[in-house]
Short mmCIF file of C-alpha atoms in Angstrom, two decimals:
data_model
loop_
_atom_site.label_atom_id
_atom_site.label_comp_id
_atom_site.label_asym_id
_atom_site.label_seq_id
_atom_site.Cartn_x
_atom_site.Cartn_y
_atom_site.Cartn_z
CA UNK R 265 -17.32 67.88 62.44
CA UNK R 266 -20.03 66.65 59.86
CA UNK R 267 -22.70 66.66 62.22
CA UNK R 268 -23.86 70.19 62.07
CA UNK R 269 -27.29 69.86 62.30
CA UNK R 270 -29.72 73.29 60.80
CA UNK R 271 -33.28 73.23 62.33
CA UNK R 272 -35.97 75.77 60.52
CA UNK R 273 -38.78 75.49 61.72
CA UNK R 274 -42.31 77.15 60.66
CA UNK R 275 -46.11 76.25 60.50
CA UNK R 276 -46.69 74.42 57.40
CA UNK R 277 -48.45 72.08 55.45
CA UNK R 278 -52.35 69.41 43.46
CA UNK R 279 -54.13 67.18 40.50
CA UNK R 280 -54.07 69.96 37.55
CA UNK R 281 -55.63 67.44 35.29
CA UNK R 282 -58.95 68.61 36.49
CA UNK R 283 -58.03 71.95 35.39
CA UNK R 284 -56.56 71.52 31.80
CA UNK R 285 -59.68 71.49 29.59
CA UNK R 286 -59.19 72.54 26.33
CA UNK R 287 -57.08 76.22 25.48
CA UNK R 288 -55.89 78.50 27.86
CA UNK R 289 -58.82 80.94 26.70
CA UNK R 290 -61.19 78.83 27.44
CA UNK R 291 -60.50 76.86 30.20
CA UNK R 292 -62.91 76.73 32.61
CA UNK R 293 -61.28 76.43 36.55
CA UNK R 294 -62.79 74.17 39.00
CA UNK R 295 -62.88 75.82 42.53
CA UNK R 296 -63.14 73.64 45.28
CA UNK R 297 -63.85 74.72 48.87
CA UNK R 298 -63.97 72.36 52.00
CA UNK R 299 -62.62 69.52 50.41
CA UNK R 300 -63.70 66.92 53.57
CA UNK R 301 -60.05 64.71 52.37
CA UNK R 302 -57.63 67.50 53.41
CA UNK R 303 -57.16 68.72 57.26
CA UNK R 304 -55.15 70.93 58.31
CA UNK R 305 -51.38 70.46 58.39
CA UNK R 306 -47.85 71.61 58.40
CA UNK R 307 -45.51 70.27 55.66
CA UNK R 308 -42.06 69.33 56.65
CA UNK R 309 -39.36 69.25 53.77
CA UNK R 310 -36.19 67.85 55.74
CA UNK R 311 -33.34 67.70 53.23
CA UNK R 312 -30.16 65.35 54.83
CA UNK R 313 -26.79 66.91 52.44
CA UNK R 314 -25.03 63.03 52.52
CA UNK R 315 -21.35 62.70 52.19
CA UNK R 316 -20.02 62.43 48.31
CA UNK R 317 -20.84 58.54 47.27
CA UNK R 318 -23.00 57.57 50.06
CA UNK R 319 -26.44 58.40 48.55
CA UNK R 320 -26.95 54.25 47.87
CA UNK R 321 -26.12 53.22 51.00
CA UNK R 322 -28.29 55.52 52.94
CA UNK R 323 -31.34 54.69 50.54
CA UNK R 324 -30.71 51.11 51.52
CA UNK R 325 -30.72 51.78 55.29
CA UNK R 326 -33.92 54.13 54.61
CA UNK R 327 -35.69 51.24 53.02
CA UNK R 328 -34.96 48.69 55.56
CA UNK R 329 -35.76 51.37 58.41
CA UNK R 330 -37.84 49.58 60.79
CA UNK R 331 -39.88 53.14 61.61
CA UNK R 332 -41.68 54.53 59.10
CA UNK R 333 -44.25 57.35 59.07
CA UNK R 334 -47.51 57.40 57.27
CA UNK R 335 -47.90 61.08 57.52
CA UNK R 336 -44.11 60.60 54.59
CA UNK R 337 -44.99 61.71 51.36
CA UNK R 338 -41.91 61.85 49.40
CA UNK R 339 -38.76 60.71 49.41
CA UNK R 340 -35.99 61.78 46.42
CA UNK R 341 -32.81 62.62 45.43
CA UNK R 342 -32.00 65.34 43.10
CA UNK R 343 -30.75 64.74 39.64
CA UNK R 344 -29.42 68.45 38.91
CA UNK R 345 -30.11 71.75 39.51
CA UNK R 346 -27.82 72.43 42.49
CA UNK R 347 -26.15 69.98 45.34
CA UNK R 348 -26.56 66.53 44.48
CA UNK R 349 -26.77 63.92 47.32
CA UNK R 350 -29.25 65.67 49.34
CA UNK R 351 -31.75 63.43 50.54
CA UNK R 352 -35.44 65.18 50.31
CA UNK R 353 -38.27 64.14 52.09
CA UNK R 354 -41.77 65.42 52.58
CA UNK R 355 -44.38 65.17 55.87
CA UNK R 356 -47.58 65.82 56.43
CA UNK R 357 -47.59 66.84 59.92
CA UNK R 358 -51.57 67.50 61.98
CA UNK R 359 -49.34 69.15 64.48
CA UNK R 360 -46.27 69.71 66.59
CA UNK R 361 -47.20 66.77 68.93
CA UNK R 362 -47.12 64.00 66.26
CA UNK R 363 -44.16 65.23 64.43
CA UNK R 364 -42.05 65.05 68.12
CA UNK R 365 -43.47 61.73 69.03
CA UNK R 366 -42.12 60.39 65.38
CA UNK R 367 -38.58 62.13 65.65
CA UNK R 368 -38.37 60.65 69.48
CA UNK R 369 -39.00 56.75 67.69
CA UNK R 370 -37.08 57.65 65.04
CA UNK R 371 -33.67 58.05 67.21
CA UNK R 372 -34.05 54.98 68.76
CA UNK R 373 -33.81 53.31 65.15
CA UNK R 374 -30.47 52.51 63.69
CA UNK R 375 -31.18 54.94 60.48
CA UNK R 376 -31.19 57.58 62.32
CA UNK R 377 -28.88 56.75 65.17
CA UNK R 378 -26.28 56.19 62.83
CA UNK R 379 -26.91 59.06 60.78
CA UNK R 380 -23.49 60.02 61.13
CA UNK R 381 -22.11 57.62 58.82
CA UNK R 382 -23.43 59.09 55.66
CA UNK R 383 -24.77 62.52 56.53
CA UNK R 384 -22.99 65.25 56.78
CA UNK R 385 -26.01 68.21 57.87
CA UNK R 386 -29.44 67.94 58.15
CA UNK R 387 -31.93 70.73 57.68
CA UNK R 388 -35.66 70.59 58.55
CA UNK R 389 -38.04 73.44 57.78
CA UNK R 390 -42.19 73.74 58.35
CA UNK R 391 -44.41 75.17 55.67
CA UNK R 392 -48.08 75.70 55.24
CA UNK R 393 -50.36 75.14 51.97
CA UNK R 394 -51.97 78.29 51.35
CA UNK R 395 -55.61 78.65 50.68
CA UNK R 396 -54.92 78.05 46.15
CA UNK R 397 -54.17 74.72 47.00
CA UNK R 398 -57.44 73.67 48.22
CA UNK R 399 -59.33 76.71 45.63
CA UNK R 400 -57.66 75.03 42.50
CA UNK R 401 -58.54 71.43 43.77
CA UNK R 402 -54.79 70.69 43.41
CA UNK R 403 -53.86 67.46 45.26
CA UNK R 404 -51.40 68.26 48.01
CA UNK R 405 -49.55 66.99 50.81
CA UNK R 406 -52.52 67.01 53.57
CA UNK R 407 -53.92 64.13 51.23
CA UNK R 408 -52.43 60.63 52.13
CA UNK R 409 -53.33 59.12 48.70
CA UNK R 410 -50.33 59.18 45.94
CA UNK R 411 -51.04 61.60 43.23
CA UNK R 412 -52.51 60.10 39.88
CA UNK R 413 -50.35 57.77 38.68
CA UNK R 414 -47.99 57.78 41.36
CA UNK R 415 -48.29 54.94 43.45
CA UNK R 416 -46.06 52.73 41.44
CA UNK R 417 -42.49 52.24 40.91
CA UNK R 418 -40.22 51.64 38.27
CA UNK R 419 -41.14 54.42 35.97
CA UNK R 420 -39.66 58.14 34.52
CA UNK R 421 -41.57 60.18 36.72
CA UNK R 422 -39.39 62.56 38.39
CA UNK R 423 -40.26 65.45 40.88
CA UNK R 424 -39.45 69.04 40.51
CA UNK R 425 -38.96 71.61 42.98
CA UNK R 426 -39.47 75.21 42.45
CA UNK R 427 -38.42 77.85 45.16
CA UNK R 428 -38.82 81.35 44.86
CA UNK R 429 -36.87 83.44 47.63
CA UNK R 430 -38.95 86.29 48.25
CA UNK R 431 -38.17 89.59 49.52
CA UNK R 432 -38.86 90.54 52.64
CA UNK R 433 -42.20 91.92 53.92
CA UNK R 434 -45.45 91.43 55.23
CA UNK R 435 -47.39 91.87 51.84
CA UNK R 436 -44.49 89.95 49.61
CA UNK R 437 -46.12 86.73 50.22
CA UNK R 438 -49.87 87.48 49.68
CA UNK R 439 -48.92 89.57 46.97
CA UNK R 440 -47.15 86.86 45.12
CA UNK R 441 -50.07 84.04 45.93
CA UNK R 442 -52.35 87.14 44.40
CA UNK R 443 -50.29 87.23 41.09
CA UNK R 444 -49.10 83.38 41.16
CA UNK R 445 -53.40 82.51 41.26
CA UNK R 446 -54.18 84.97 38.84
CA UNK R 447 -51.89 83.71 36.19
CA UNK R 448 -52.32 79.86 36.95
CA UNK R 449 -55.30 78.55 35.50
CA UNK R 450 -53.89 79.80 31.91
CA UNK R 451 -50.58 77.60 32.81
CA UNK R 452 -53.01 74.83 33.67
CA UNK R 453 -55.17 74.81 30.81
CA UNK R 454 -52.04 75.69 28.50
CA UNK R 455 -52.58 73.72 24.93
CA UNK R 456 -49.56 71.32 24.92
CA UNK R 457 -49.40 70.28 28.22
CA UNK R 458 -47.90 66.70 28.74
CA UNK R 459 -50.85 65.58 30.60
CA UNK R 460 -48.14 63.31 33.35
CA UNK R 461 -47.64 66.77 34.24
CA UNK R 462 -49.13 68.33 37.69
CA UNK R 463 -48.70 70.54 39.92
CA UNK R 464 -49.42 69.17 43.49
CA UNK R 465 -48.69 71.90 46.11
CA UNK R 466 -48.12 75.29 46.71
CA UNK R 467 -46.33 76.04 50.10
CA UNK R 468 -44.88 78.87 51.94
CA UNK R 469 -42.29 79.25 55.04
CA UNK R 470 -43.75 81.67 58.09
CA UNK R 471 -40.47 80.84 59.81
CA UNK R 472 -37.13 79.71 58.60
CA UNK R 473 -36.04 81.29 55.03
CA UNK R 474 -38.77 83.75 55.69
CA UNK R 475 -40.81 84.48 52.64
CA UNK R 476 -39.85 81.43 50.74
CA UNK R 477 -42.57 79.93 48.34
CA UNK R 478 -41.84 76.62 47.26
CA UNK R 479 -43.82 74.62 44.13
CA UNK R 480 -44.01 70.74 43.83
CA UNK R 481 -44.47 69.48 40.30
CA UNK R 482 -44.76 65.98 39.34
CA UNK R 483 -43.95 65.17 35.49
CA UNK R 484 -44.99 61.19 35.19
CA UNK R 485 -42.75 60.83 31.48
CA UNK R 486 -39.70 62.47 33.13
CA UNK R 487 -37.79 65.39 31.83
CA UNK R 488 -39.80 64.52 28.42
CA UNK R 489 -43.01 66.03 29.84
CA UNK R 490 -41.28 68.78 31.89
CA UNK R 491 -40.03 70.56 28.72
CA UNK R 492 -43.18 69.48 27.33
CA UNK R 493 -45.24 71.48 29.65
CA UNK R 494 -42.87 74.25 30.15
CA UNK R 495 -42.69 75.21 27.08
CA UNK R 496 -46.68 74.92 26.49
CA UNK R 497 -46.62 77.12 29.69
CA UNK R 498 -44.48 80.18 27.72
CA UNK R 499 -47.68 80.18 25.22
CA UNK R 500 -49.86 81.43 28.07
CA UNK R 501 -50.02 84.87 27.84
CA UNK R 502 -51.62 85.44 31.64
CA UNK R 503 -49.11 83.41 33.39
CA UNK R 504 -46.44 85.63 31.67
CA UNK R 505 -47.72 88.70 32.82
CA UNK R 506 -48.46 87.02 36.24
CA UNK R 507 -44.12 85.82 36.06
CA UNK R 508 -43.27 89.58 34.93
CA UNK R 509 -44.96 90.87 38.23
CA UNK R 510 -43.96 88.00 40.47
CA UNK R 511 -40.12 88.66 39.27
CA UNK R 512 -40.26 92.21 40.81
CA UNK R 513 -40.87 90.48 44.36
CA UNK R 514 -38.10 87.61 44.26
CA UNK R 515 -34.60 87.65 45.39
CA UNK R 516 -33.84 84.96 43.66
CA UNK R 517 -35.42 81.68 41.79
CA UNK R 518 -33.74 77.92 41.68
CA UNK R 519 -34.92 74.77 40.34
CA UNK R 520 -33.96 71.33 40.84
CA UNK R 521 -34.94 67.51 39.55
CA UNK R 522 -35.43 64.87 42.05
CA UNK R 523 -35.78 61.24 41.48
CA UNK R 524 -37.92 59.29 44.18
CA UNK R 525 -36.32 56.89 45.86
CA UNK R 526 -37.89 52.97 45.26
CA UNK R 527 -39.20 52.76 48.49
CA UNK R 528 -41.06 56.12 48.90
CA UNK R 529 -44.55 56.21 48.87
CA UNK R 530 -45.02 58.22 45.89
CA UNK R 531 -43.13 57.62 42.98
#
């Protein structure tokens, strides 16, 4: 009875530091265009709801896994802000083709054969990066390299995940990346930014939770620099007007701190 498994699936695939130069009047924004590093991708965020307690032992079999992606990018467990014991990961997929032939190793291995004795559902939706990420030179999940900073362990840094639910529409979605890049760079630049904070992707569903626009920050000091940095963020006055607009298109907003696991490759 726990092994209901969910299966979204759409076509889917940021180092801010770049972009925070002095006030949020006047910053200057650094677009970049054909970055050769980042290909095209689609971004799998597969979150596995364990039963209550077993979180350690399925990080243990995780870690010992004997197949392991490169194209994994994160691997966490939330903190707060909604279920706990979810475990999150992140892939960088070039296509459908390499994603199956993973998945088809992957259930030969113990991990995931096994699954059963610590998960309880397993949901796996495809996103894209739209075009900001590569326009605001923001690091993203097409890129292989950890984020600045993150390629150690044994730190504070903690991920947080944003997710607006959007309603729906054709237009909702270009109309929020409209308003979300017209208000960013002020966010960016904002004076009082912890500067372990960044933003490194932007993505959004095409099927799935339709209209879903999900962002990945990564605070290196912890929940320190995320209150840091959010509350530098409510002193610029563009990204307020761009939140009063983008507030008329949601159905609803969560957030949520994750942890990343010891043996993921970015911490």
């Amino acid at each position: 009875p726990f092994r209901r498994r969910s299966q979204c699936e759409s076509f889917g695939a940021m180092s801010s530091a770049s972009l925070r130069r002095g006030s949020a009047r006047s910053a200057r924004v650094v677009v970049r265009r054909g970055n050769p590093r980042r290909m095209s991708s689609m971004v799998e965020l597969r979150e596995e709801r364990l039963h209550p307690g077993a979180a350690s032992e399925w990080a243990a079999a995780f870690q010992s896994s004997a197949v392991r992606s490169s194209q994994l990018r994160t691997a966490t467990l939330p903190e707060v802000g909604g279920v706990l014991d979810v475990a999150t990961t992140t892939y960088s997929w070039s296509g459908h083709e390499e994603r199956s032939a993973y998945y088809a190793a992957l259930a030969a291995d113990p991990l995931d054969h096994s699954g059963g004795r610590w998960v309880a559902e397993r949901k796996s939706c495809l996103y894209v990066e739209p075009p900001l990420v590569a326009d605001f030179g923001l690091h993203g999940l097409a890129n292989a390299a950890p984020p600045e900073g993150a390629s150690g362990g044994g730190g504070d840094a903690i991920y947080e995940l944003r997710r607006y639910q959007l309603q729906l529409g054709y237009t909702t979605v270009p109309r929020f990346l409209e308003l979300y890049a017209g208000g960013l760079p002020s966010k960016l630049a904002a004076p009082g930014t912890d500067p372990s904070s960044s933003l490194v992707t932007v993505l959004n569903t095409e099927v799935g939770s339709l209209n879903e626009v999900i962002e990945l920050w990564r605070h290196g000091r912890g929940t320190v620099a995320m209150d840091q940095s959010r509350q530098a963020a409510r002193g610029a006055a563009p990204w307020r007007e761009a939140i009063g607009s983008i507030a008329a298109l949601a159905v609803s907003f969560t957030t949520s701190i994750h942890r990343p696991l010891p043996s993921a490759p970015w911490q």
